[in-house]
Amino acid sequence: MEDEKFKSPEKRDTEDVVVIGSSAAGLYTAARVARGGRRVSVLESKATPDPAPRTLIVTDYFKKQISTAARSSILNEIRRFELFTDGRSAQVTLKQPDLIIERSRLIRSLAEEAAHAGANLRYDTRFLDLSPNAKGLHVQVDEGGKREELHAVSVVGADGARSRVARAAGWPPVETVPLVQAVVKLPKDCPPDTTRVWFVPDDTPYFYWMIPESRERAAVGVIGEHGRATKLLFDRFLEKKGFEPLEWQGARIPVYHRWVPVQRTVGNGEVYLVGDAAAQVKVSTVGGIVTGFRGARGVADAILQKGTAELRTLRRELGTHWLIRRALHHFKQADYSELVDLLNASARESLGEINRDESTRLLWNVIRRQPKLVLLGLRGLLLGKR
Ligand SMILES: Cc1cc2nc3c(=O)[nH]c(=O)nc-3n(C[C@H](O)[C@H](O)[C@H](O)COP(=O)(O)OP(=O)(O)OC[C@H]3O[C@@H](n4cnc5c(N)ncnc54)[C@H](O)[C@@H]3O)c2cc1C
């Protein structure tokens, strides 16, 4: 049933594919679908193509996914990880460096590529609702304060963790956790090519981190479970380490529990989800850029009828990260201490050789080189069950 307020909206031509959200996953999908010859519009609720800056770390798999132009978003390379817990530490040297990227640069570059591929980018246009029609879908939007109705064959929800598209098409909401980051001056004792990770299970089942974006600046962050408590713990952590925040970055991010089917048929139309909207986030590290691109590529392939191989790989990948998270989530301090101690030279070698976006291979290699980690992981899983 159509809502009363949409009875006489201004009508437009039928769009082939309408993508909601012009951030990483949406623009990546739009460019691929437009290159495949389909007519694509991207609708973004923000008034300008000027996303908030955010410092992110990704594996070098990112380079395989993006064009040369989008590499301008890379700020720094990370060659070493230092893991800390309860006075212990372990170092992992990476064979292929991780990359520190700046999200607003990445999004601007992806927007140029999508437009170049033929996608029509519309800002200040908020998705409100969708409903079936004879040829596909009605898409109700608010463009600069004016209600409009578009028609599409397919709609792609790339509108983030609180996806309105997902709700409109009947997907249940995804659970989210708070992530807070502060940009600080890089401390003198930290080399600019080294990421630091602190496991403090009394504060968070996740971890704190510091990722240097240059010789001068680093992003320090934490993932928690409850917004206010997480911010208080983070303030205490910053103070303890002597970090003074220069900028704040933060948002809620989805927690992957199980595969979210990416497609639903609504009447004669198809609705898809990509990126955070489909919880395509590695729940062990809460990284969503590379996996969001994989989801975007998978959905673009599905729209262009090129098969589902990419989505199958992504599903396997996200499942392995979920297994790792389940094992870690109930670790006590003693378990983390044992974990850091067990990261002997050969296990560290695997961690450094294989990147986190090939998690199944990584997991088997680490276990092969340090079988005691299986027992520790199983203990974590059993603690979770209890
Ligand atoms: C502080 C922080 C640090 C992070 N660090 C990392 C990291 O180091 N590595 C990593 O890989 N990942 C990291 N992540 C996660 C990563 O940023 C996200 O997974 C990724 O940006 C999700 O992209 P997306 O395109 O799916 O969604 P989003 O970036 O959330 O984009 C959704 C878009 O949809 C638009 N929108 C929403 N509703 C509507 C509507 N109704 N109509 C029209 N438009 C709408 C929004 O304005 C937005 O532009 C971090 C996240 C945060 C918050």
Coordinates of C-alpha atoms and ligand atoms in Angstrom, one line a residue:
M1 CA 0.0 0.0 0.0
E2 CA 1.3 3.4 -0.9
D3 CA 1.7 5.9 1.9
E4 CA -0.7 8.9 1.7
K5 CA 2.2 11.4 1.4
F6 CA 3.5 9.8 -1.8
K7 CA 0.3 9.9 -3.7
S8 CA 1.2 12.6 -6.2
P9 CA 5.0 12.8 -6.3
E10 CA 6.9 14.1 -9.3
K11 CA 7.6 11.1 -11.6
R12 CA 10.9 10.4 -13.3
D13 CA 12.0 8.0 -16.0
T14 CA 12.7 4.4 -14.9
E15 CA 16.3 4.0 -13.6
D16 CA 17.8 0.6 -14.2
V17 CA 19.7 0.3 -10.9
V18 CA 19.4 2.8 -8.0
V19 CA 22.3 2.6 -5.4
I20 CA 21.5 4.2 -2.0
G21 CA 24.6 5.6 -0.3
S22 CA 27.7 7.1 -2.0
S23 CA 30.4 5.8 0.3
A24 CA 32.9 3.1 -0.3
A25 CA 30.6 0.1 -1.0
G26 CA 28.0 2.0 -3.0
L27 CA 30.3 3.8 -5.3
Y28 CA 32.3 0.7 -5.9
T29 CA 29.1 -1.2 -6.9
A30 CA 27.9 1.7 -9.0
A31 CA 31.1 2.0 -11.0
R32 CA 31.1 -1.8 -11.8
V33 CA 27.5 -1.9 -12.7
A34 CA 27.7 1.2 -14.9
R35 CA 30.8 -0.3 -16.7
G36 CA 28.7 -3.4 -17.3
G37 CA 26.4 -1.2 -19.4
R38 CA 23.5 -0.6 -17.0
R39 CA 21.9 2.7 -16.2
V40 CA 22.8 3.6 -12.6
S41 CA 21.9 6.4 -10.2
V42 CA 23.6 6.8 -6.8
L43 CA 21.5 8.7 -4.2
E44 CA 23.3 10.2 -1.2
S45 CA 21.6 11.9 1.7
K46 CA 24.5 14.2 2.5
A47 CA 24.4 17.6 0.7
T48 CA 27.9 17.5 -0.7
P49 CA 30.4 14.8 -1.9
D50 CA 32.6 15.7 1.1
P51 CA 32.8 12.8 3.6
A52 CA 34.2 13.1 7.0
P53 CA 37.9 12.1 7.2
R54 CA 38.7 8.7 8.8
T55 CA 42.1 7.0 9.2
L56 CA 41.8 3.3 8.2
I57 CA 44.1 0.3 8.0
V58 CA 43.7 -2.3 5.3
T59 CA 45.8 -5.2 4.0
D60 CA 47.6 -4.9 0.7
Y61 CA 44.7 -6.9 -0.9
F62 CA 43.1 -3.4 -1.2
K63 CA 45.6 -2.6 -4.0
K64 CA 44.2 -5.4 -6.1
Q65 CA 40.7 -4.0 -5.7
I66 CA 41.2 -0.4 -6.6
S67 CA 42.5 1.7 -9.6
T68 CA 45.7 3.5 -9.7
A69 CA 43.9 6.8 -9.1
A70 CA 42.3 5.6 -5.9
R71 CA 45.8 4.8 -4.6
S72 CA 46.1 8.5 -3.8
S73 CA 44.1 7.6 -0.6
I74 CA 47.2 5.7 0.7
L75 CA 49.0 7.7 3.4
N76 CA 51.4 5.3 4.9
E77 CA 52.7 1.7 4.9
I78 CA 52.9 -0.6 8.0
R79 CA 55.6 -3.2 8.1
R80 CA 55.3 -4.4 11.7
F81 CA 52.7 -5.2 14.4
E82 CA 53.5 -5.0 18.1
L83 CA 51.1 -6.8 20.3
F84 CA 50.9 -6.0 24.0
T85 CA 49.2 -7.5 27.0
D86 CA 49.9 -7.4 30.7
G87 CA 53.5 -6.4 30.4
R88 CA 54.2 -9.0 27.6
S89 CA 54.8 -8.2 23.9
A90 CA 55.3 -9.9 20.6
Q91 CA 56.3 -8.5 17.2
V92 CA 55.0 -9.6 13.8
T93 CA 56.9 -8.5 10.7
L94 CA 54.6 -8.2 7.6
K95 CA 55.9 -9.6 4.3
Q96 CA 53.5 -7.3 2.4
P97 CA 52.9 -4.0 4.2
D98 CA 49.5 -3.1 5.4
L99 CA 48.2 0.3 4.1
I100 CA 47.0 3.3 6.0
I101 CA 44.3 5.1 4.0
E102 CA 42.3 8.2 4.3
R103 CA 38.6 7.5 3.8
S104 CA 37.5 10.9 2.4
R105 CA 40.2 10.8 -0.3
L106 CA 39.2 7.3 -1.2
I107 CA 35.5 8.2 -1.5
R108 CA 36.2 11.3 -3.6
S109 CA 38.3 9.2 -6.0
L110 CA 35.6 6.4 -6.1
A111 CA 33.0 9.0 -6.9
E112 CA 35.0 10.3 -9.8
E113 CA 35.4 6.8 -11.1
A114 CA 31.7 6.0 -10.8
A115 CA 30.7 9.3 -12.6
H116 CA 33.3 8.5 -15.3
A117 CA 31.8 5.1 -15.8
G118 CA 28.4 6.8 -16.4
A119 CA 26.7 6.6 -13.0
N120 CA 24.5 9.6 -12.1
L121 CA 25.5 10.9 -8.6
R122 CA 22.8 12.8 -6.7
Y123 CA 23.5 14.4 -3.4
D124 CA 21.0 15.8 -0.8
T125 CA 18.8 12.9 -1.8
R126 CA 17.5 10.8 1.0
F127 CA 16.0 7.3 0.5
L128 CA 12.7 7.0 2.3
D129 CA 11.0 3.8 1.2
L130 CA 10.4 1.4 -1.5
S131 CA 7.4 -0.6 -2.7
P132 CA 6.7 -3.0 -5.6
N133 CA 5.2 -1.8 -9.0
A134 CA 4.4 -3.5 -12.2
K135 CA 7.8 -3.2 -13.7
G136 CA 10.0 -3.3 -10.7
L137 CA 10.2 -0.9 -7.7
H138 CA 8.9 2.5 -6.7
V139 CA 11.7 4.3 -4.8
Q140 CA 10.5 7.2 -2.6
V141 CA 13.1 9.9 -1.9
D142 CA 13.4 13.3 -0.4
E143 CA 15.6 15.5 -2.7
G144 CA 16.4 18.9 -1.1
G145 CA 13.2 18.9 0.9
K146 CA 11.0 17.8 -2.1
R147 CA 9.4 14.3 -2.2
E148 CA 10.0 12.4 -5.4
E149 CA 9.3 8.9 -6.7
L150 CA 11.8 7.0 -8.9
H151 CA 11.3 3.7 -10.6
A152 CA 14.0 1.0 -10.7
V153 CA 14.5 -2.6 -11.7
S154 CA 17.1 -3.1 -8.9
V155 CA 17.9 -1.2 -5.7
V156 CA 21.2 -1.6 -3.9
G157 CA 21.3 -0.7 -0.2
A158 CA 24.8 0.7 0.5
D159 CA 23.5 2.9 3.2
G160 CA 25.5 1.7 6.1
A161 CA 25.0 -0.2 9.4
R162 CA 21.5 1.3 10.0
S163 CA 20.4 0.6 6.5
R164 CA 16.9 2.0 5.7
V165 CA 16.8 0.0 2.5
A166 CA 17.3 -3.2 4.5
R167 CA 14.4 -2.3 6.8
A168 CA 12.2 -1.3 3.9
A169 CA 12.8 -4.6 2.1
G170 CA 12.3 -6.7 5.3
W171 CA 15.8 -7.6 6.4
P172 CA 16.2 -7.7 10.2
P173 CA 18.5 -5.1 11.8
V174 CA 22.2 -5.9 12.3
E175 CA 23.9 -5.6 15.7
T176 CA 26.4 -2.8 16.0
V177 CA 29.2 -1.9 18.3
P178 CA 30.8 1.5 19.0
L179 CA 34.2 2.4 17.5
V180 CA 36.0 5.5 18.6
Q181 CA 39.3 6.9 17.3
A182 CA 41.4 9.9 18.2
V183 CA 44.1 11.4 16.0
V184 CA 47.2 12.1 18.2
K185 CA 50.8 13.1 17.8
L186 CA 52.9 10.0 17.0
P187 CA 54.9 9.2 20.2
K188 CA 58.7 9.4 19.7
D189 CA 59.2 5.8 20.7
C190 CA 56.9 4.5 17.9
P191 CA 58.3 4.0 14.4
P192 CA 55.9 5.3 11.7
D193 CA 55.8 1.8 10.1
T194 CA 54.6 0.0 13.2
T195 CA 51.0 -0.6 14.4
R196 CA 50.5 -1.2 18.1
V197 CA 47.7 -3.4 19.5
W198 CA 46.8 -3.7 23.2
F199 CA 44.6 -6.5 24.5
V200 CA 43.0 -5.4 27.8
P201 CA 40.2 -7.8 28.4
D202 CA 39.0 -6.0 31.5
D203 CA 38.1 -3.0 29.3
T204 CA 37.0 -4.6 26.1
P205 CA 36.7 -8.1 24.4
Y206 CA 38.2 -6.4 21.3
F207 CA 41.3 -4.3 21.6
Y208 CA 43.0 -0.8 21.5
W209 CA 45.2 0.1 18.6
M210 CA 47.5 2.8 17.3
I211 CA 48.1 3.2 13.5
P212 CA 50.6 5.8 12.4
E213 CA 49.4 7.8 9.4
S214 CA 52.7 9.8 9.0
R215 CA 55.8 10.5 10.9
E216 CA 53.8 13.1 12.9
R217 CA 50.4 11.7 13.5
A218 CA 48.6 8.4 14.4
A219 CA 45.1 7.2 15.0
V220 CA 44.5 5.6 18.3
G221 CA 41.2 3.7 18.7
V222 CA 39.1 1.1 20.5
I223 CA 36.1 -1.1 19.8
G224 CA 33.8 -1.6 22.8
E225 CA 30.4 -3.0 23.5
H226 CA 28.5 0.0 25.0
G227 CA 28.9 3.6 23.7
R228 CA 29.2 5.6 26.9
A229 CA 31.3 3.1 28.7
T230 CA 33.6 2.7 25.7
K231 CA 34.2 6.4 25.5
L232 CA 35.0 6.6 29.3
L233 CA 37.5 3.7 29.0
F234 CA 39.0 5.2 25.9
D235 CA 39.5 8.6 27.7
R236 CA 41.3 6.8 30.5
F237 CA 43.5 4.8 28.1
L238 CA 44.5 8.0 26.3
E239 CA 45.3 9.7 29.5
K240 CA 47.3 6.7 30.8
K241 CA 49.4 6.6 27.6
G242 CA 49.8 10.4 27.5
F243 CA 48.0 10.9 24.2
E244 CA 46.3 14.2 23.5
P245 CA 43.4 14.0 21.0
L246 CA 43.7 16.4 18.1
E247 CA 40.6 15.1 16.2
W248 CA 37.9 12.6 17.0
Q249 CA 36.5 10.0 14.6
G250 CA 33.8 7.4 15.4
A251 CA 30.6 5.6 14.4
R252 CA 28.8 2.3 15.1
I253 CA 29.9 -0.6 13.0
P254 CA 28.1 -3.9 12.4
V255 CA 29.0 -7.1 14.1
Y256 CA 29.0 -10.1 11.7
H257 CA 27.3 -13.1 13.3
R258 CA 26.1 -15.0 10.3
W259 CA 25.9 -14.5 6.6
V260 CA 23.3 -11.9 5.6
P261 CA 21.7 -13.0 2.3
V262 CA 22.4 -10.1 -0.1
Q263 CA 19.4 -10.3 -2.3
R264 CA 15.6 -10.2 -1.9
T265 CA 12.9 -10.1 -4.4
V266 CA 10.2 -7.4 -3.8
G267 CA 7.3 -7.7 -6.2
N268 CA 8.9 -7.7 -9.7
G269 CA 12.1 -5.9 -8.5
E270 CA 15.3 -7.0 -6.8
V271 CA 16.9 -5.4 -3.7
Y272 CA 20.5 -6.0 -2.8
L273 CA 22.7 -5.0 0.2
V274 CA 26.4 -4.3 0.2
G275 CA 29.1 -3.2 2.7
D276 CA 28.1 -2.3 6.3
A277 CA 24.4 -2.6 5.4
A278 CA 25.0 -6.4 5.0
A279 CA 27.4 -6.6 8.0
Q280 CA 30.3 -7.4 5.6
V281 CA 32.9 -6.6 8.2
K282 CA 35.7 -8.8 9.5
V283 CA 34.5 -9.3 13.0
S284 CA 37.9 -10.3 14.3
T285 CA 39.5 -6.9 13.5
V286 CA 36.3 -4.9 12.6
G287 CA 37.7 -4.0 9.1
G288 CA 35.0 -3.3 6.5
I289 CA 36.7 -1.7 3.5
V290 CA 38.2 -4.7 1.7
T291 CA 35.2 -7.0 2.6
G292 CA 32.7 -4.3 1.6
F293 CA 34.4 -4.0 -1.8
R294 CA 34.2 -7.8 -2.1
G295 CA 30.5 -7.7 -1.3
A296 CA 30.1 -4.8 -3.8
R297 CA 31.9 -6.8 -6.5
G298 CA 29.7 -9.8 -5.7
V299 CA 26.5 -7.9 -6.0
A300 CA 27.6 -6.1 -9.2
D301 CA 28.4 -9.6 -10.6
A302 CA 25.0 -10.8 -9.6
I303 CA 23.2 -7.8 -11.2
L304 CA 25.3 -8.3 -14.4
Q305 CA 24.6 -12.1 -14.2
K306 CA 28.3 -13.0 -14.0
G307 CA 28.0 -15.6 -11.2
T308 CA 28.3 -15.8 -7.4
A309 CA 31.9 -16.8 -6.9
E310 CA 33.0 -13.6 -5.2
L311 CA 30.1 -13.8 -2.7
R312 CA 30.9 -17.4 -1.9
T313 CA 34.5 -16.4 -1.1
L314 CA 33.4 -13.5 1.0
R315 CA 31.0 -15.7 2.9
R316 CA 33.8 -18.2 3.7
E317 CA 36.1 -15.3 4.7
L318 CA 33.6 -13.6 7.0
G319 CA 32.8 -17.0 8.6
T320 CA 36.4 -17.6 9.5
H321 CA 36.7 -14.2 11.1
W322 CA 33.5 -15.0 13.1
L323 CA 35.1 -18.2 14.3
I324 CA 38.3 -16.3 15.4
R325 CA 36.2 -13.7 17.2
R326 CA 34.1 -16.3 19.0
A327 CA 37.3 -17.9 20.3
L328 CA 38.8 -14.5 21.4
H329 CA 35.7 -12.9 22.7
H330 CA 35.7 -14.6 26.1
F331 CA 39.5 -14.6 26.6
K332 CA 40.6 -13.6 30.1
Q333 CA 43.9 -11.9 30.8
A334 CA 45.7 -15.2 31.4
D335 CA 44.5 -16.4 27.9
Y336 CA 45.9 -13.3 26.2
S337 CA 49.2 -13.7 28.1
E338 CA 49.4 -17.3 26.8
L339 CA 48.4 -16.2 23.3
V340 CA 51.2 -13.7 23.1
D341 CA 53.7 -16.2 24.6
L342 CA 52.6 -18.9 22.1
L343 CA 53.2 -16.6 19.2
N344 CA 56.6 -18.2 18.7
A345 CA 58.8 -17.4 15.8
S346 CA 57.2 -19.8 13.3
A347 CA 53.6 -18.8 14.2
R348 CA 54.6 -15.1 13.9
E349 CA 56.1 -15.9 10.5
S350 CA 52.6 -17.1 9.2
L351 CA 50.9 -14.0 10.6
G352 CA 53.4 -11.9 8.7
E353 CA 53.4 -13.9 5.5
I354 CA 49.7 -14.2 4.8
N355 CA 47.3 -11.3 5.0
R356 CA 44.1 -11.1 7.1
D357 CA 42.0 -11.0 4.0
E358 CA 43.0 -14.7 3.3
S359 CA 41.9 -15.7 6.8
T360 CA 41.3 -19.4 6.2
R361 CA 44.8 -20.0 4.9
L362 CA 46.2 -17.8 7.6
L363 CA 44.4 -19.7 10.4
W364 CA 45.6 -23.1 9.1
N365 CA 49.1 -22.0 8.7
V366 CA 49.3 -20.5 12.2
I367 CA 47.8 -23.6 13.7
R368 CA 50.1 -25.9 11.8
R369 CA 53.1 -24.0 13.2
Q370 CA 51.7 -23.7 16.7
P371 CA 49.2 -26.4 17.4
K372 CA 48.8 -25.3 21.1
L373 CA 46.8 -22.3 19.7
V374 CA 44.0 -24.8 18.8
L375 CA 43.6 -25.7 22.5
L376 CA 43.6 -22.1 23.5
G377 CA 41.0 -21.3 20.8
L378 CA 38.8 -24.2 21.8
R379 CA 39.0 -23.0 25.4
G380 CA 37.8 -19.6 24.3
L381 CA 34.9 -21.2 22.4
L382 CA 33.9 -23.2 25.4
L383 CA 34.1 -20.2 27.7
G384 CA 31.8 -18.4 25.2
K385 CA 29.3 -21.3 25.4
R386 CA 29.3 -21.1 29.2
Ligands
LIG1 C1 36.3 5.3 13.2 C2 36.2 4.1 12.3 C3 37.4 3.5 12.0 C4 37.4 2.4 11.1 N1 38.5 1.8 10.8 C5 38.6 0.8 9.9 C6 39.8 0.3 9.4 O1 40.9 0.6 10.0 N2 39.8 -0.6 8.4 C7 38.6 -1.0 7.8 O2 38.7 -1.8 6.8 N3 37.4 -0.5 8.2 C8 37.4 0.4 9.2 N4 36.2 0.9 9.6 C9 34.9 0.3 9.0 C10 34.7 1.0 7.6 O3 34.9 2.4 7.7 C11 33.3 0.7 7.2 O4 33.1 -0.7 7.2 C12 33.0 1.2 5.7 O5 33.3 2.6 5.7 C13 31.6 0.9 5.4 O6 31.3 1.5 4.1 P1 29.9 1.4 3.5 O7 30.0 2.1 2.1 O8 29.3 0.1 3.6 O9 29.0 2.3 4.5 P2 29.1 3.8 5.0 O10 30.5 4.3 4.9 O11 28.5 3.9 6.4 O12 28.2 4.7 4.0 C14 26.8 4.7 4.0 C15 26.4 5.9 3.1 O13 25.0 5.9 2.9 C16 24.5 7.2 3.1 N5 23.1 7.1 3.6 C17 22.7 6.5 4.8 N6 21.4 6.5 4.8 C18 20.9 7.1 3.7 C19 19.6 7.3 3.1 N7 18.5 7.0 3.7 N8 19.5 7.9 1.8 C20 20.7 8.2 1.1 N9 21.9 8.0 1.6 C21 22.0 7.4 2.9 C22 25.4 7.8 4.2 O14 25.4 9.2 4.3 C23 26.8 7.3 3.7 O15 27.4 8.1 2.8 C24 36.1 1.9 10.5 C25 34.9 2.5 10.9 C26 35.0 3.6 11.8 C27 33.7 4.3 12.2

